[in-house]
PDB file of C-alpha atoms and ligand atoms in Angstrom:
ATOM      1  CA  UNK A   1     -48.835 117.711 -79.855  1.00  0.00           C
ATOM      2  CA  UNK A   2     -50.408 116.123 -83.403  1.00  0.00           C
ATOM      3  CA  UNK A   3     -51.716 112.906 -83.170  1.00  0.00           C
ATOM      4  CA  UNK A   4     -51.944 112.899 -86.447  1.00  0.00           C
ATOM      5  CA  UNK A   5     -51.422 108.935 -88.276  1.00  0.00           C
ATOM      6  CA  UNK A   6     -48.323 109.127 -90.150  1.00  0.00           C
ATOM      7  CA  UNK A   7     -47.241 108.182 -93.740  1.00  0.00           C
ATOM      8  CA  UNK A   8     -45.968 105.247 -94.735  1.00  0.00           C
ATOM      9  CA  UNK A   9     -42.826 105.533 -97.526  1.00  0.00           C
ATOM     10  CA  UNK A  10     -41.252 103.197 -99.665  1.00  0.00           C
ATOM     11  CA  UNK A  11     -37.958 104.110-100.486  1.00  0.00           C
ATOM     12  CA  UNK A  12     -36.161 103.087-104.087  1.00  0.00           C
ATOM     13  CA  UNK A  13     -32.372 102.754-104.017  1.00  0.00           C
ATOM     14  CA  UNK A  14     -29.853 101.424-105.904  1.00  0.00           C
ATOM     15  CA  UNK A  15     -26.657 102.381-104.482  1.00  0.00           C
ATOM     16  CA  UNK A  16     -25.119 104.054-101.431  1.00  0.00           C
ATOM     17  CA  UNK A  17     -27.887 104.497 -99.734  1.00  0.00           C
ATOM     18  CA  UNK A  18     -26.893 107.987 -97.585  1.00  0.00           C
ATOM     19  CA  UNK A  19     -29.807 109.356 -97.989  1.00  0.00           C
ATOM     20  CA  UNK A  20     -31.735 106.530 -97.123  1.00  0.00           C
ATOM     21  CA  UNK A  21     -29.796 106.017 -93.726  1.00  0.00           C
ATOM     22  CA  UNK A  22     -29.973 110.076 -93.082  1.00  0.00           C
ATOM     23  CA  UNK A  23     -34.101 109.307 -93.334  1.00  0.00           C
ATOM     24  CA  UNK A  24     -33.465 106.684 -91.097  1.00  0.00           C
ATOM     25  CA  UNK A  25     -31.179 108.540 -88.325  1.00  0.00           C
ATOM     26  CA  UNK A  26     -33.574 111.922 -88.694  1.00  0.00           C
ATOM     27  CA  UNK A  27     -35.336 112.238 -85.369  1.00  0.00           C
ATOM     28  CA  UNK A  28     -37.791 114.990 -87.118  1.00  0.00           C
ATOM     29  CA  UNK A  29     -39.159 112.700 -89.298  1.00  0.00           C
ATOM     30  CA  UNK A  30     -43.024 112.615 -89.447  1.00  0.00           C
ATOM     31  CA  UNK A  31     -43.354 109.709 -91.805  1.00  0.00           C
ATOM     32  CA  UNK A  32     -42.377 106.016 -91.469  1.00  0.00           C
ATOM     33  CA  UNK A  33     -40.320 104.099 -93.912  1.00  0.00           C
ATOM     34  CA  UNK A  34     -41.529 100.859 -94.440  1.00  0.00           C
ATOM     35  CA  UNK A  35     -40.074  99.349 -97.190  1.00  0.00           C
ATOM     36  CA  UNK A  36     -36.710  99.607 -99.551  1.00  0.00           C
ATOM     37  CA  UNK A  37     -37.071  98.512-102.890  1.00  0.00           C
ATOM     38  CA  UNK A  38     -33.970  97.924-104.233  1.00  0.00           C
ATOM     39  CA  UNK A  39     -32.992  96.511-108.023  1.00  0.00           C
ATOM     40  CA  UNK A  40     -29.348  96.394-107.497  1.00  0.00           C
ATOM     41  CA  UNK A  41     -28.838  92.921-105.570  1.00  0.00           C
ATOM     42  CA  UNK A  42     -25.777  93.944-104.404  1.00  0.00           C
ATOM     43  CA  UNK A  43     -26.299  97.552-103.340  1.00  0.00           C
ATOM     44  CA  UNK A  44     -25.003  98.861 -99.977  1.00  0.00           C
ATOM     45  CA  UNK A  45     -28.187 100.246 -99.406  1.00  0.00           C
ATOM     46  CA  UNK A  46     -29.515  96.660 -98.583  1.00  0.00           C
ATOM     47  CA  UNK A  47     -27.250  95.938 -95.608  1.00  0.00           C
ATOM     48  CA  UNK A  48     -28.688  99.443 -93.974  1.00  0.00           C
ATOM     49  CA  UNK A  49     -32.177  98.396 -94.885  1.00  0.00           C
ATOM     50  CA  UNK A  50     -31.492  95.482 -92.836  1.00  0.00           C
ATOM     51  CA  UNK A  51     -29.877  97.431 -89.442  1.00  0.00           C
ATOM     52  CA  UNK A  52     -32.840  99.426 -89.447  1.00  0.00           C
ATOM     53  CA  UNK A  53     -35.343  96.776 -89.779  1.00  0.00           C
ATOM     54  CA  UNK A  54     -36.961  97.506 -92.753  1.00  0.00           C
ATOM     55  CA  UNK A  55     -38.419  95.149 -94.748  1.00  0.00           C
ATOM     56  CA  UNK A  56     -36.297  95.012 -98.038  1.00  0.00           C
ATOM     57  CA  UNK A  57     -37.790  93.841-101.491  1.00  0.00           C
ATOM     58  CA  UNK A  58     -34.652  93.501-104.016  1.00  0.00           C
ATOM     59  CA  UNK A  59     -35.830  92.665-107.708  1.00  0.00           C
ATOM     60  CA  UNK A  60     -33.727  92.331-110.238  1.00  0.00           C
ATOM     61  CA  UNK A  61     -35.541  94.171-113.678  1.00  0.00           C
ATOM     62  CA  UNK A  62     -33.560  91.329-115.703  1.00  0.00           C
ATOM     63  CA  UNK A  63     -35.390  88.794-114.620  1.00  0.00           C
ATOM     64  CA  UNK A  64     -38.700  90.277-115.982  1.00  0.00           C
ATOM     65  CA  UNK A  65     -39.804  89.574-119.347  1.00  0.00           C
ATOM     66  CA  UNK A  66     -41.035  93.731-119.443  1.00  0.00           C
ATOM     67  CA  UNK A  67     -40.739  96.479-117.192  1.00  0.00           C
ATOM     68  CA  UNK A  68     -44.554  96.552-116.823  1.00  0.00           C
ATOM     69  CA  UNK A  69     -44.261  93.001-115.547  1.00  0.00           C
ATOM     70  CA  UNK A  70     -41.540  94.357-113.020  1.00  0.00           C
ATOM     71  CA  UNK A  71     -43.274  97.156-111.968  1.00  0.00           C
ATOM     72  CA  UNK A  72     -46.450  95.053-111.502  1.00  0.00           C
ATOM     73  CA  UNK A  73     -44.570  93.093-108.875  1.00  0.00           C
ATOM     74  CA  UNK A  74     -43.474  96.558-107.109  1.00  0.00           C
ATOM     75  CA  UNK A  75     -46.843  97.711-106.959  1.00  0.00           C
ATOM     76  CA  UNK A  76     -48.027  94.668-105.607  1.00  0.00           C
ATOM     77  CA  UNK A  77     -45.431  94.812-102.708  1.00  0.00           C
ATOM     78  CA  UNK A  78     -45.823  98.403-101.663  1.00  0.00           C
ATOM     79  CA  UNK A  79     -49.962  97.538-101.688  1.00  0.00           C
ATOM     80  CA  UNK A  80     -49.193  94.892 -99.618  1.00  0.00           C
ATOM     81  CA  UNK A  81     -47.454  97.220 -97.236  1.00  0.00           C
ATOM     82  CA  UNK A  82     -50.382  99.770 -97.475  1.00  0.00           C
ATOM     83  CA  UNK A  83     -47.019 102.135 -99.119  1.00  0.00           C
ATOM     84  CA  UNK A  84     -48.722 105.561 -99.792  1.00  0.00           C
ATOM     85  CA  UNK A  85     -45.809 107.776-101.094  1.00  0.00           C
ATOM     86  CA  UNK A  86     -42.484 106.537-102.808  1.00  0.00           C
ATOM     87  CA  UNK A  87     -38.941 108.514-102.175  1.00  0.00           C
ATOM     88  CA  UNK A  88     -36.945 107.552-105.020  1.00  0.00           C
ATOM     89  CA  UNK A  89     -33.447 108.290-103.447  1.00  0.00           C
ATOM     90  CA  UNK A  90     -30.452 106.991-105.982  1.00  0.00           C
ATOM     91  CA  UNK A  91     -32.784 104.780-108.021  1.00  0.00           C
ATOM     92  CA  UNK A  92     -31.028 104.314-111.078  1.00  0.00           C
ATOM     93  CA  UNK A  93     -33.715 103.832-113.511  1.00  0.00           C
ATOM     94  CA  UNK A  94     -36.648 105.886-115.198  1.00  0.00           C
ATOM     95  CA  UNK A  95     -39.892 105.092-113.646  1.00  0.00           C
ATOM     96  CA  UNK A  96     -42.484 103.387-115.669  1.00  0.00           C
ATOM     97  CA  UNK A  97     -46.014 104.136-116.875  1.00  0.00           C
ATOM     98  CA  UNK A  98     -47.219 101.483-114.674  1.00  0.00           C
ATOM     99  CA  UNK A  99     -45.832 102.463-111.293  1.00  0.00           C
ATOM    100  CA  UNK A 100     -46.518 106.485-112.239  1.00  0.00           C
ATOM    101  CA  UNK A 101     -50.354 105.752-112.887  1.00  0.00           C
ATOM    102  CA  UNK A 102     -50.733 103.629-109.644  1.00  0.00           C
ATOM    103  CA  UNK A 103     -48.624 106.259-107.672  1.00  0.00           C
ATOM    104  CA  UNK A 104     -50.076 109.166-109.066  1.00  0.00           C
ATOM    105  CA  UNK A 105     -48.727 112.299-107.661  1.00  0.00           C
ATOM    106  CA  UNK A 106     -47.251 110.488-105.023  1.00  0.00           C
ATOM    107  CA  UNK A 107     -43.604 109.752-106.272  1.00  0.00           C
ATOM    108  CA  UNK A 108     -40.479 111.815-105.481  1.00  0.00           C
ATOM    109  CA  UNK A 109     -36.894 111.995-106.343  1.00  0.00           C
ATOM    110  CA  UNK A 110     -34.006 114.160-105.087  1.00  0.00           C
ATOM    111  CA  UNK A 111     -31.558 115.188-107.494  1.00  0.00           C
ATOM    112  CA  UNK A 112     -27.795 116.948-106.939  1.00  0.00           C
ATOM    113  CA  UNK A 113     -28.292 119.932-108.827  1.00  0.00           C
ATOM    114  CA  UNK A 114     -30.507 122.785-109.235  1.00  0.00           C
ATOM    115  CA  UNK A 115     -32.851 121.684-111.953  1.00  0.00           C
ATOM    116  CA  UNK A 116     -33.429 122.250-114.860  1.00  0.00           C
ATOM    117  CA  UNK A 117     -29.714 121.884-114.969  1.00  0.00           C
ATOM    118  CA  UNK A 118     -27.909 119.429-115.157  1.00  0.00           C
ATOM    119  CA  UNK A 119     -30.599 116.369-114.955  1.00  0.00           C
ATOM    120  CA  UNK A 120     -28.896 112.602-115.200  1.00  0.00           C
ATOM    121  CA  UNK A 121     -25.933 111.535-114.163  1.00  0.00           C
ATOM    122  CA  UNK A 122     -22.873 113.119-112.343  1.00  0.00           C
ATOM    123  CA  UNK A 123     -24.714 116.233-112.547  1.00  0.00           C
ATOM    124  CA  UNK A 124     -21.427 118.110-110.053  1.00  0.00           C
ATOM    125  CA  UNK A 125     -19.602 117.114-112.393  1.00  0.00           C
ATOM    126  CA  UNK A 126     -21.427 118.861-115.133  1.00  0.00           C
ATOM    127  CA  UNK A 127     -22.106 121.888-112.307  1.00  0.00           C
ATOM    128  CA  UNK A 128     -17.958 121.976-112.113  1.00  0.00           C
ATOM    129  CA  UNK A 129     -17.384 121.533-115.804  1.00  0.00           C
ATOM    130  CA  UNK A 130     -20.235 124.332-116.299  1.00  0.00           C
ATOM    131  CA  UNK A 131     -18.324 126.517-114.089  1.00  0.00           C
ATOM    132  CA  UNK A 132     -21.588 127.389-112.288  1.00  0.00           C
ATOM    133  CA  UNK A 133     -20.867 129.144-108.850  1.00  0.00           C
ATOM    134  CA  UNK A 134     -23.932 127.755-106.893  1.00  0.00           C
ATOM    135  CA  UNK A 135     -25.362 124.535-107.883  1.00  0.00           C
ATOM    136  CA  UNK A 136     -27.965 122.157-105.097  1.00  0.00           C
ATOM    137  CA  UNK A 137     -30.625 120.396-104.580  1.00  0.00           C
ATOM    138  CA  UNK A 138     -33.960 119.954-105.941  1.00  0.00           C
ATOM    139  CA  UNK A 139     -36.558 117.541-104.486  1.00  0.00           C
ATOM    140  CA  UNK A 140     -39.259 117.018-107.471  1.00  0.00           C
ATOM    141  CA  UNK A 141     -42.303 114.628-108.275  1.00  0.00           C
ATOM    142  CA  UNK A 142     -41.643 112.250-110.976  1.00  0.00           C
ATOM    143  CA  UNK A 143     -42.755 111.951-114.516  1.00  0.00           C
ATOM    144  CA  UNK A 144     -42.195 109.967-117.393  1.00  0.00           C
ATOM    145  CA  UNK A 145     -38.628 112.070-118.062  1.00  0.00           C
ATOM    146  CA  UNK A 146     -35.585 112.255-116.936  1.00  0.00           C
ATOM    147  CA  UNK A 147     -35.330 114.084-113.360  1.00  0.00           C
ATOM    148  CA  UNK A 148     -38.290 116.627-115.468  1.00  0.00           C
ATOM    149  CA  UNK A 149     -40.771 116.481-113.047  1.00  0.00           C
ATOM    150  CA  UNK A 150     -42.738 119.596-111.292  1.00  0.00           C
ATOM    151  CA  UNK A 151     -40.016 121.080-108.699  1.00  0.00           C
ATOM    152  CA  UNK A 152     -41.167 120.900-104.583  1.00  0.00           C
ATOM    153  CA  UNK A 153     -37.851 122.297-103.310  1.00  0.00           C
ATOM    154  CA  UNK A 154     -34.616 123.687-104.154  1.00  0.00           C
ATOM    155  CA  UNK A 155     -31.691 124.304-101.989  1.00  0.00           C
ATOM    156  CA  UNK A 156     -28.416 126.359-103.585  1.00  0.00           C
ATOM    157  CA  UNK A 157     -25.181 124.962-102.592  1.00  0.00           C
ATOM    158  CA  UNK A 158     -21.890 127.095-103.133  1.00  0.00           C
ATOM    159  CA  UNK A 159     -19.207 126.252-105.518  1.00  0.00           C
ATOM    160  CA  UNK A 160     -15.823 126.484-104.429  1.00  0.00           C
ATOM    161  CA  UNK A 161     -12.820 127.463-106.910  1.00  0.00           C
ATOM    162  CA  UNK A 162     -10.816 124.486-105.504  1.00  0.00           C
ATOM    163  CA  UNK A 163     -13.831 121.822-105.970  1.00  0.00           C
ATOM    164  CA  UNK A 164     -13.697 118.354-107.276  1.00  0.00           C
ATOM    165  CA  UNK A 165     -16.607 116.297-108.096  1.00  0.00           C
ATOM    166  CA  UNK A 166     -16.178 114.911-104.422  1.00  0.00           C
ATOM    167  CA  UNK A 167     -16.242 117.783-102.533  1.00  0.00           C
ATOM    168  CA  UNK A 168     -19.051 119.316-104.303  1.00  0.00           C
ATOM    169  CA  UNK A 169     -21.278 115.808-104.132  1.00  0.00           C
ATOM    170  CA  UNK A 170     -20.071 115.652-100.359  1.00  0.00           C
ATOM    171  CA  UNK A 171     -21.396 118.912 -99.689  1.00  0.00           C
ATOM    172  CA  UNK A 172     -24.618 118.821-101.854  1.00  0.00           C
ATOM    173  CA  UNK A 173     -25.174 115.412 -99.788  1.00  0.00           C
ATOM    174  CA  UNK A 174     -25.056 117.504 -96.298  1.00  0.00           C
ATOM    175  CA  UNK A 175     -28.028 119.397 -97.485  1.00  0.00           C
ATOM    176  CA  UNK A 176     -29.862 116.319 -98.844  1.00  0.00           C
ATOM    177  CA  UNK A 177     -29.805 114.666 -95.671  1.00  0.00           C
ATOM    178  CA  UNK A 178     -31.401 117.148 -94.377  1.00  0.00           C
ATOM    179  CA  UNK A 179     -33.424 118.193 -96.979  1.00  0.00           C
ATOM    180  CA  UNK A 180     -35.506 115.344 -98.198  1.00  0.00           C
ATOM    181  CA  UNK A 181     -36.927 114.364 -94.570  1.00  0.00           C
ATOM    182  CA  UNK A 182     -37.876 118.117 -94.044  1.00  0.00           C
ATOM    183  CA  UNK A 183     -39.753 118.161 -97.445  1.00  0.00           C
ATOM    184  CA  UNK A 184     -41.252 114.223 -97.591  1.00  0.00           C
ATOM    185  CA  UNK A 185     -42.829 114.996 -93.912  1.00  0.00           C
ATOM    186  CA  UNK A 186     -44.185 118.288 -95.165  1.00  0.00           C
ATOM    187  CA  UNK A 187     -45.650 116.806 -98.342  1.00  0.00           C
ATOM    188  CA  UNK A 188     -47.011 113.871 -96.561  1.00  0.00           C
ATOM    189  CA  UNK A 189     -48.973 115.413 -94.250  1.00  0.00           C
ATOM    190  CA  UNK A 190     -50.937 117.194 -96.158  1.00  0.00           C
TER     191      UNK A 190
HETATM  192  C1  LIG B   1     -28.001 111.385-104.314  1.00  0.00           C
HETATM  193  O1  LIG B   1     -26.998 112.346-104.441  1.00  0.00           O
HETATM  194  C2  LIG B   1     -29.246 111.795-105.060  1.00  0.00           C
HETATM  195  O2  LIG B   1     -29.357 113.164-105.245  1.00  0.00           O
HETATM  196  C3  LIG B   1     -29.078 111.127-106.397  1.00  0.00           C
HETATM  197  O3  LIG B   1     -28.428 109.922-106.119  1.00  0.00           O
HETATM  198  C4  LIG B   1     -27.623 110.070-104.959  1.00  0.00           C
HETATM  199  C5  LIG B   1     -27.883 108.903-104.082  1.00  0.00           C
HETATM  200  O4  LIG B   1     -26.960 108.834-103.045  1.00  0.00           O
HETATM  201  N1  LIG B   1     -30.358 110.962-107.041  1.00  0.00           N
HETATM  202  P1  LIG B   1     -27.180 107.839-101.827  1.00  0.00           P
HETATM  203  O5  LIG B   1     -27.310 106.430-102.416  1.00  0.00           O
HETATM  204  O6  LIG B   1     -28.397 108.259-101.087  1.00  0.00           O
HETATM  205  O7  LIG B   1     -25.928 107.973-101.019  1.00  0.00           O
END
């Protein structure tokens, strides 16, 4: 038995939130999440947040006169919350100088593909279109680009002849939900 004190996550969302409530419902879990930071004020993600208990921050980058000013406001929430790690999970927005340099090292995303291909958006789509066979999952720390960052993990997922974008995403989000809890409590603990 480890008695070892656990990690405390902030997880960015703007969306769904799947993977957010998989993190949640994941028994193996050896971190704790204690914050969602959300910049979507309508986002699903927001009502799970709340049936879990977690304490939600939802800013809106609009309202900022600079994304250093908003990112200055995020920083000073997760250091309120003593947040050590960030699990960017559907956050729709390139991370910032300011956030990278006061999370150095310590900021992760999960993407639905097996990069370097097909970074952005609707990447099954682009797997499909590609005509790929296996695409995945690749759990990475974050940089200045665009889902560019140094890989942690990589999962292949099959392609079926007879996929759509749905089926593929559906299935690519089965090994997510999974995947991102194994990896963020392996990471942390170290
Ligand atoms: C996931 O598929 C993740 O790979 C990508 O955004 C999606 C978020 O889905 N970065 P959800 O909001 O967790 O359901």
């Amino acid at each position: 038995m480890s008695f070892a004190r656990r990690a405390r996550v902030a997880v960015f969302a703007s969306g769904t939130g799947s993977n957010f409530e998989a993190m949640m419902n994941n028994t193996d879990r050896e971190f704790d999440v204690v914050m969602l930071v959300c910049d979507k004020p309508k986002a699903h993600v927001i009502g799970k947040a709340a049936s879990f208990g977690v304490e939600t921050v939802i800013l809106d980058p609009a309202k900022f006169p600079s994304k250093e000013a908003y990112e200055t406001e995020i920083i000073e929430k997760l250091q309120r919350a003593n947040v050590e790690w960030v699990a960017l999970a559907g956050y729709m927005r390139l991370v910032g100088d300011t956030l990278l340099e006061a999370y150095e090292n310590k900021i992760i995303n999960i993407h639905p593909s097996l990069l370097p291909s097909f970074p952005g958006l609707n990447a099954p789509q682009q797997a499909l279109e590609a005509g790929v066979k296996v695409s995945g999952v690749t759990i990475h720390y974050v940089d200045e680009g665009m889902d560019t960052g140094p890989i942690i993990a990589q999962e292949p997922v099959t392609v079926f002849p007879n996929d759509t974008e749905e089926s593929l995403l559906q299935r690519i989000q089965q090994v997510e939900h999974v995947l991102y809890t194994r990896i963020l409590s392996q990471i942390t603990r170290s």
